[in-house]
Amino acid sequence: MARPTKLDWLQPAILTGSLVPFAWLLYRAVRGMLGANPIATALNQLGLLALLFLLASLACTPLKILFDLKWPLRLRKTLGLFAFWSALLHFLIYALFDQVMQLGAIVEDVLKRPFILVGFLGLVTLTPLALTSTKNALRRIGPRRWQRLHRLAYLAGILGAVHFLLRVKADLLEPAIYLGVLAFLLAVRLWDRLRKQRLAAQRP
């Protein structure tokens, strides 16, 4: 039997805490508390949750690089999966309630409106990452290919932030902040990669 560690509470705490905004959104929907346009409110909040979860997931490795914190790595997969499920719910509410599952109208809307196209591509990018998040998938495709595939998370983050940017149109400060955070996280990863390559080149 595995011995408990000081951080055994962390994963269930993050899991429980991550479910809270979904429960609160559902409660407000049932009680009719989502305002004059409940579909738009649900879409906006789920889309923002997807972006926040994805940025939190992408921050785990830079935290390890910059501060030598190992515990965030335990949460990376959970946060990434919550990002995927938030994005999927975001799309399903759009398809079910906004477009009433009319496939032709959905395709036309995706092709006609750039912000919807970018958001849809973000969901498509997240899908293979969610499908390969298990240990069996890691063993099946191999660690190197798995790592290359999961670098798509940064592309998904860029697409999500650009989707937000195109959606709000006027108030660009908030999506610009998310893009800035994403750029910083990517810069940390690139700096670490170049540093490791330079150290490897200096070895006899």
mmCIF file of C-alpha atoms in Angstrom:
data_model
loop_
_atom_site.group_PDB
_atom_site.id
_atom_site.type_symbol
_atom_site.label_atom_id
_atom_site.label_comp_id
_atom_site.label_asym_id
_atom_site.label_seq_id
_atom_site.Cartn_x
_atom_site.Cartn_y
_atom_site.Cartn_z
ATOM 1 C CA MET A 1 0.000 0.000 0.000
ATOM 2 C CA ALA A 2 1.372 3.392 -1.047
ATOM 3 C CA ARG A 3 2.270 5.732 1.779
ATOM 4 C CA PRO A 4 0.322 9.015 1.838
ATOM 5 C CA THR A 5 2.247 12.191 1.079
ATOM 6 C CA LYS A 6 1.719 15.781 2.151
ATOM 7 C CA LEU A 7 0.186 16.691 -1.208
ATOM 8 C CA ASP A 8 -2.256 13.804 -1.601
ATOM 9 C CA TRP A 9 -5.075 16.288 -0.989
ATOM 10 C CA LEU A 10 -4.053 18.462 -3.952
ATOM 11 C CA GLN A 11 -5.546 16.484 -6.831
ATOM 12 C CA PRO A 12 -9.000 15.959 -5.240
ATOM 13 C CA ALA A 13 -9.022 19.599 -4.133
ATOM 14 C CA ILE A 14 -8.302 20.843 -7.656
ATOM 15 C CA LEU A 15 -10.872 18.427 -9.089
ATOM 16 C CA THR A 16 -13.554 19.607 -6.658
ATOM 17 C CA GLY A 17 -12.686 23.267 -7.099
ATOM 18 C CA SER A 18 -12.746 22.943 -10.888
ATOM 19 C CA LEU A 19 -16.276 21.540 -10.775
ATOM 20 C CA VAL A 20 -17.607 24.502 -8.779
ATOM 21 C CA PRO A 21 -18.010 26.974 -11.697
ATOM 22 C CA PHE A 22 -19.883 24.348 -13.726
ATOM 23 C CA ALA A 23 -22.212 23.602 -10.807
ATOM 24 C CA TRP A 24 -22.787 27.314 -10.244
ATOM 25 C CA LEU A 25 -23.522 27.878 -13.941
ATOM 26 C CA LEU A 26 -25.980 24.959 -13.958
ATOM 27 C CA TYR A 27 -27.668 26.250 -10.801
ATOM 28 C CA ARG A 28 -28.082 29.702 -12.308
ATOM 29 C CA ALA A 29 -29.426 28.213 -15.547
ATOM 30 C CA VAL A 30 -32.037 26.132 -13.699
ATOM 31 C CA ARG A 31 -33.062 29.124 -11.592
ATOM 32 C CA GLY A 32 -33.292 31.431 -14.608
ATOM 33 C CA MET A 33 -30.466 33.639 -13.360
ATOM 34 C CA LEU A 34 -28.436 33.931 -16.579
ATOM 35 C CA GLY A 35 -29.935 37.230 -17.667
ATOM 36 C CA ALA A 36 -31.840 38.284 -20.751
ATOM 37 C CA ASN A 37 -29.764 36.099 -23.075
ATOM 38 C CA PRO A 38 -28.957 32.907 -21.146
ATOM 39 C CA ILE A 39 -27.417 31.128 -24.141
ATOM 40 C CA ALA A 40 -24.928 33.940 -24.724
ATOM 41 C CA THR A 41 -24.105 34.074 -21.009
ATOM 42 C CA ALA A 42 -23.472 30.318 -20.845
ATOM 43 C CA LEU A 43 -21.378 30.445 -24.017
ATOM 44 C CA ASN A 44 -19.255 33.313 -22.750
ATOM 45 C CA GLN A 45 -18.622 31.768 -19.346
ATOM 46 C CA LEU A 46 -17.797 28.303 -20.685
ATOM 47 C CA GLY A 47 -15.483 29.776 -23.305
ATOM 48 C CA LEU A 48 -13.658 31.798 -20.673
ATOM 49 C CA LEU A 49 -13.395 28.730 -18.420
ATOM 50 C CA ALA A 50 -11.854 26.746 -21.283
ATOM 51 C CA LEU A 51 -9.215 29.429 -21.822
ATOM 52 C CA LEU A 52 -8.438 29.785 -18.097
ATOM 53 C CA PHE A 53 -8.115 26.030 -17.583
ATOM 54 C CA LEU A 54 -5.852 25.756 -20.625
ATOM 55 C CA LEU A 55 -3.590 28.587 -19.464
ATOM 56 C CA ALA A 56 -3.420 27.035 -15.990
ATOM 57 C CA SER A 57 -2.431 23.709 -17.551
ATOM 58 C CA LEU A 58 0.231 25.352 -19.721
ATOM 59 C CA ALA A 59 1.632 27.200 -16.686
ATOM 60 C CA CYS A 60 2.530 23.970 -14.861
ATOM 61 C CA THR A 61 5.796 23.269 -16.696
ATOM 62 C CA PRO A 62 7.022 26.919 -16.648
ATOM 63 C CA LEU A 63 6.452 26.924 -12.874
ATOM 64 C CA LYS A 64 8.711 23.888 -12.663
ATOM 65 C CA ILE A 65 11.327 25.568 -14.871
ATOM 66 C CA LEU A 66 11.354 28.934 -13.105
ATOM 67 C CA PHE A 67 10.803 27.952 -9.468
ATOM 68 C CA ASP A 68 11.601 24.222 -9.399
ATOM 69 C CA LEU A 69 8.040 23.465 -8.266
ATOM 70 C CA LYS A 70 7.181 19.865 -9.044
ATOM 71 C CA TRP A 71 3.647 19.714 -7.623
ATOM 72 C CA PRO A 72 2.006 21.699 -10.490
ATOM 73 C CA LEU A 73 2.970 18.865 -12.860
ATOM 74 C CA ARG A 74 0.518 16.614 -11.003
ATOM 75 C CA LEU A 75 -2.323 18.924 -12.022
ATOM 76 C CA ARG A 76 -1.418 19.480 -15.667
ATOM 77 C CA LYS A 77 -3.536 16.655 -17.108
ATOM 78 C CA THR A 78 -6.576 17.415 -14.934
ATOM 79 C CA LEU A 79 -6.529 21.093 -15.864
ATOM 80 C CA GLY A 80 -6.040 20.253 -19.541
ATOM 81 C CA LEU A 81 -9.008 17.878 -19.518
ATOM 82 C CA PHE A 82 -11.179 20.517 -17.871
ATOM 83 C CA ALA A 83 -10.124 22.898 -20.653
ATOM 84 C CA PHE A 84 -11.254 20.359 -23.247
ATOM 85 C CA TRP A 85 -14.591 19.629 -21.566
ATOM 86 C CA SER A 86 -15.282 23.350 -21.130
ATOM 87 C CA ALA A 87 -14.570 23.953 -24.813
ATOM 88 C CA LEU A 88 -16.715 20.971 -25.813
ATOM 89 C CA LEU A 89 -19.650 22.177 -23.680
ATOM 90 C CA HIS A 90 -19.156 25.647 -25.157
ATOM 91 C CA PHE A 91 -19.518 24.205 -28.666
ATOM 92 C CA LEU A 92 -22.399 21.869 -27.771
ATOM 93 C CA ILE A 93 -24.466 24.709 -26.299
ATOM 94 C CA TYR A 94 -23.818 26.695 -29.470
ATOM 95 C CA ALA A 95 -24.811 23.729 -31.667
ATOM 96 C CA LEU A 96 -27.821 22.589 -29.603
ATOM 97 C CA PHE A 97 -29.399 25.842 -28.477
ATOM 98 C CA ASP A 98 -28.089 28.547 -30.783
ATOM 99 C CA GLN A 99 -28.177 26.577 -34.043
ATOM 100 C CA VAL A 100 -30.720 23.889 -32.975
ATOM 101 C CA MET A 101 -28.442 21.143 -34.362
ATOM 102 C CA GLN A 102 -28.928 22.275 -37.968
ATOM 103 C CA LEU A 103 -25.705 20.974 -39.488
ATOM 104 C CA GLY A 104 -25.921 23.127 -42.603
ATOM 105 C CA ALA A 105 -26.391 26.285 -40.543
ATOM 106 C CA ILE A 106 -23.496 25.320 -38.256
ATOM 107 C CA VAL A 107 -21.125 24.717 -41.191
ATOM 108 C CA GLU A 108 -22.199 27.971 -42.850
ATOM 109 C CA ASP A 109 -21.725 29.900 -39.602
ATOM 110 C CA VAL A 110 -18.286 28.373 -38.994
ATOM 111 C CA LEU A 111 -17.124 29.245 -42.511
ATOM 112 C CA LYS A 112 -18.681 32.717 -42.569
ATOM 113 C CA ARG A 113 -17.677 34.070 -39.151
ATOM 114 C CA PRO A 114 -13.921 34.064 -38.455
ATOM 115 C CA PHE A 115 -14.191 34.026 -34.657
ATOM 116 C CA ILE A 116 -16.343 30.871 -34.758
ATOM 117 C CA LEU A 117 -13.936 29.215 -37.202
ATOM 118 C CA VAL A 118 -10.964 29.994 -34.953
ATOM 119 C CA GLY A 119 -12.807 28.708 -31.871
ATOM 120 C CA PHE A 120 -13.823 25.525 -33.670
ATOM 121 C CA LEU A 121 -10.214 24.923 -34.756
ATOM 122 C CA GLY A 122 -9.191 25.352 -31.117
ATOM 123 C CA LEU A 123 -11.612 22.606 -30.081
ATOM 124 C CA VAL A 124 -10.355 20.366 -32.900
ATOM 125 C CA THR A 125 -6.786 20.938 -31.694
ATOM 126 C CA LEU A 126 -7.678 20.019 -28.108
ATOM 127 C CA THR A 127 -9.494 16.818 -29.086
ATOM 128 C CA PRO A 128 -6.456 14.586 -29.877
ATOM 129 C CA LEU A 129 -4.789 15.848 -26.689
ATOM 130 C CA ALA A 130 -7.769 14.733 -24.599
ATOM 131 C CA LEU A 131 -7.953 11.387 -26.416
ATOM 132 C CA THR A 132 -4.256 10.691 -25.743
ATOM 133 C CA SER A 133 -4.209 11.825 -22.108
ATOM 134 C CA THR A 134 -4.162 8.285 -20.675
ATOM 135 C CA LYS A 135 -1.138 6.194 -19.728
ATOM 136 C CA ASN A 136 -2.188 3.574 -22.304
ATOM 137 C CA ALA A 137 -2.092 6.203 -25.048
ATOM 138 C CA LEU A 138 1.363 7.312 -23.902
ATOM 139 C CA ARG A 139 2.647 3.748 -24.098
ATOM 140 C CA ARG A 140 0.971 3.148 -27.441
ATOM 141 C CA ILE A 141 2.354 6.153 -29.311
ATOM 142 C CA GLY A 142 5.618 6.487 -27.390
ATOM 143 C CA PRO A 143 6.913 9.330 -25.185
ATOM 144 C CA ARG A 144 8.604 11.306 -27.967
ATOM 145 C CA ARG A 145 5.614 11.352 -30.312
ATOM 146 C CA TRP A 146 3.314 12.005 -27.346
ATOM 147 C CA GLN A 147 5.348 15.071 -26.335
ATOM 148 C CA ARG A 148 5.343 16.423 -29.885
ATOM 149 C CA LEU A 149 1.585 15.937 -30.133
ATOM 150 C CA HIS A 150 0.898 17.659 -26.818
ATOM 151 C CA ARG A 151 2.800 20.751 -27.890
ATOM 152 C CA LEU A 152 -0.405 21.480 -29.792
ATOM 153 C CA ALA A 153 -1.754 22.742 -26.458
ATOM 154 C CA TYR A 154 0.032 26.029 -27.160
ATOM 155 C CA LEU A 155 -1.625 26.259 -30.569
ATOM 156 C CA ALA A 156 -4.978 25.583 -28.886
ATOM 157 C CA GLY A 157 -4.228 28.368 -26.409
ATOM 158 C CA ILE A 158 -3.406 30.814 -29.216
ATOM 159 C CA LEU A 159 -6.587 29.874 -31.080
ATOM 160 C CA GLY A 160 -8.664 30.245 -27.916
ATOM 161 C CA ALA A 161 -7.237 33.681 -27.121
ATOM 162 C CA VAL A 162 -7.674 34.862 -30.728
ATOM 163 C CA HIS A 163 -11.262 33.520 -30.685
ATOM 164 C CA PHE A 164 -11.881 35.645 -27.598
ATOM 165 C CA LEU A 165 -10.176 38.649 -29.197
ATOM 166 C CA LEU A 166 -12.309 38.436 -32.347
ATOM 167 C CA ARG A 167 -15.449 37.855 -30.292
ATOM 168 C CA VAL A 168 -15.263 40.915 -28.041
ATOM 169 C CA LYS A 169 -14.221 43.314 -30.865
ATOM 170 C CA ALA A 170 -14.313 46.505 -28.741
ATOM 171 C CA ASP A 171 -12.821 45.820 -25.280
ATOM 172 C CA LEU A 172 -9.551 44.159 -26.222
ATOM 173 C CA LEU A 173 -7.738 44.482 -22.891
ATOM 174 C CA GLU A 174 -8.805 41.153 -21.355
ATOM 175 C CA PRO A 175 -8.040 38.941 -24.391
ATOM 176 C CA ALA A 176 -4.773 40.855 -24.867
ATOM 177 C CA ILE A 177 -3.803 39.951 -21.288
ATOM 178 C CA TYR A 178 -4.445 36.262 -21.984
ATOM 179 C CA LEU A 179 -2.377 36.457 -25.166
ATOM 180 C CA GLY A 180 0.413 38.119 -23.184
ATOM 181 C CA VAL A 181 0.347 35.389 -20.526
ATOM 182 C CA LEU A 182 0.426 32.739 -23.234
ATOM 183 C CA ALA A 183 3.377 34.437 -24.945
ATOM 184 C CA PHE A 184 5.274 34.549 -21.638
ATOM 185 C CA LEU A 185 4.645 30.842 -20.957
ATOM 186 C CA LEU A 186 5.800 29.931 -24.449
ATOM 187 C CA ALA A 187 8.894 32.136 -24.069
ATOM 188 C CA VAL A 188 9.823 30.309 -20.858
ATOM 189 C CA ARG A 189 9.546 26.939 -22.601
ATOM 190 C CA LEU A 190 11.646 28.124 -25.560
ATOM 191 C CA TRP A 191 14.270 29.649 -23.241
ATOM 192 C CA ASP A 192 14.517 26.389 -21.307
ATOM 193 C CA ARG A 193 14.873 24.379 -24.501
ATOM 194 C CA LEU A 194 17.659 26.631 -25.821
ATOM 195 C CA ARG A 195 19.392 26.546 -22.425
ATOM 196 C CA LYS A 196 19.381 22.734 -22.403
ATOM 197 C CA GLN A 197 20.709 22.614 -25.963
ATOM 198 C CA ARG A 198 23.529 25.006 -25.061
ATOM 199 C CA LEU A 199 24.462 22.976 -21.979
ATOM 200 C CA ALA A 200 24.424 19.764 -24.007
ATOM 201 C CA ALA A 201 26.711 21.343 -26.617
ATOM 202 C CA GLN A 202 29.209 22.349 -23.928
ATOM 203 C CA ARG A 203 29.572 18.832 -22.557
ATOM 204 C CA PRO A 204 32.769 17.005 -23.613
#
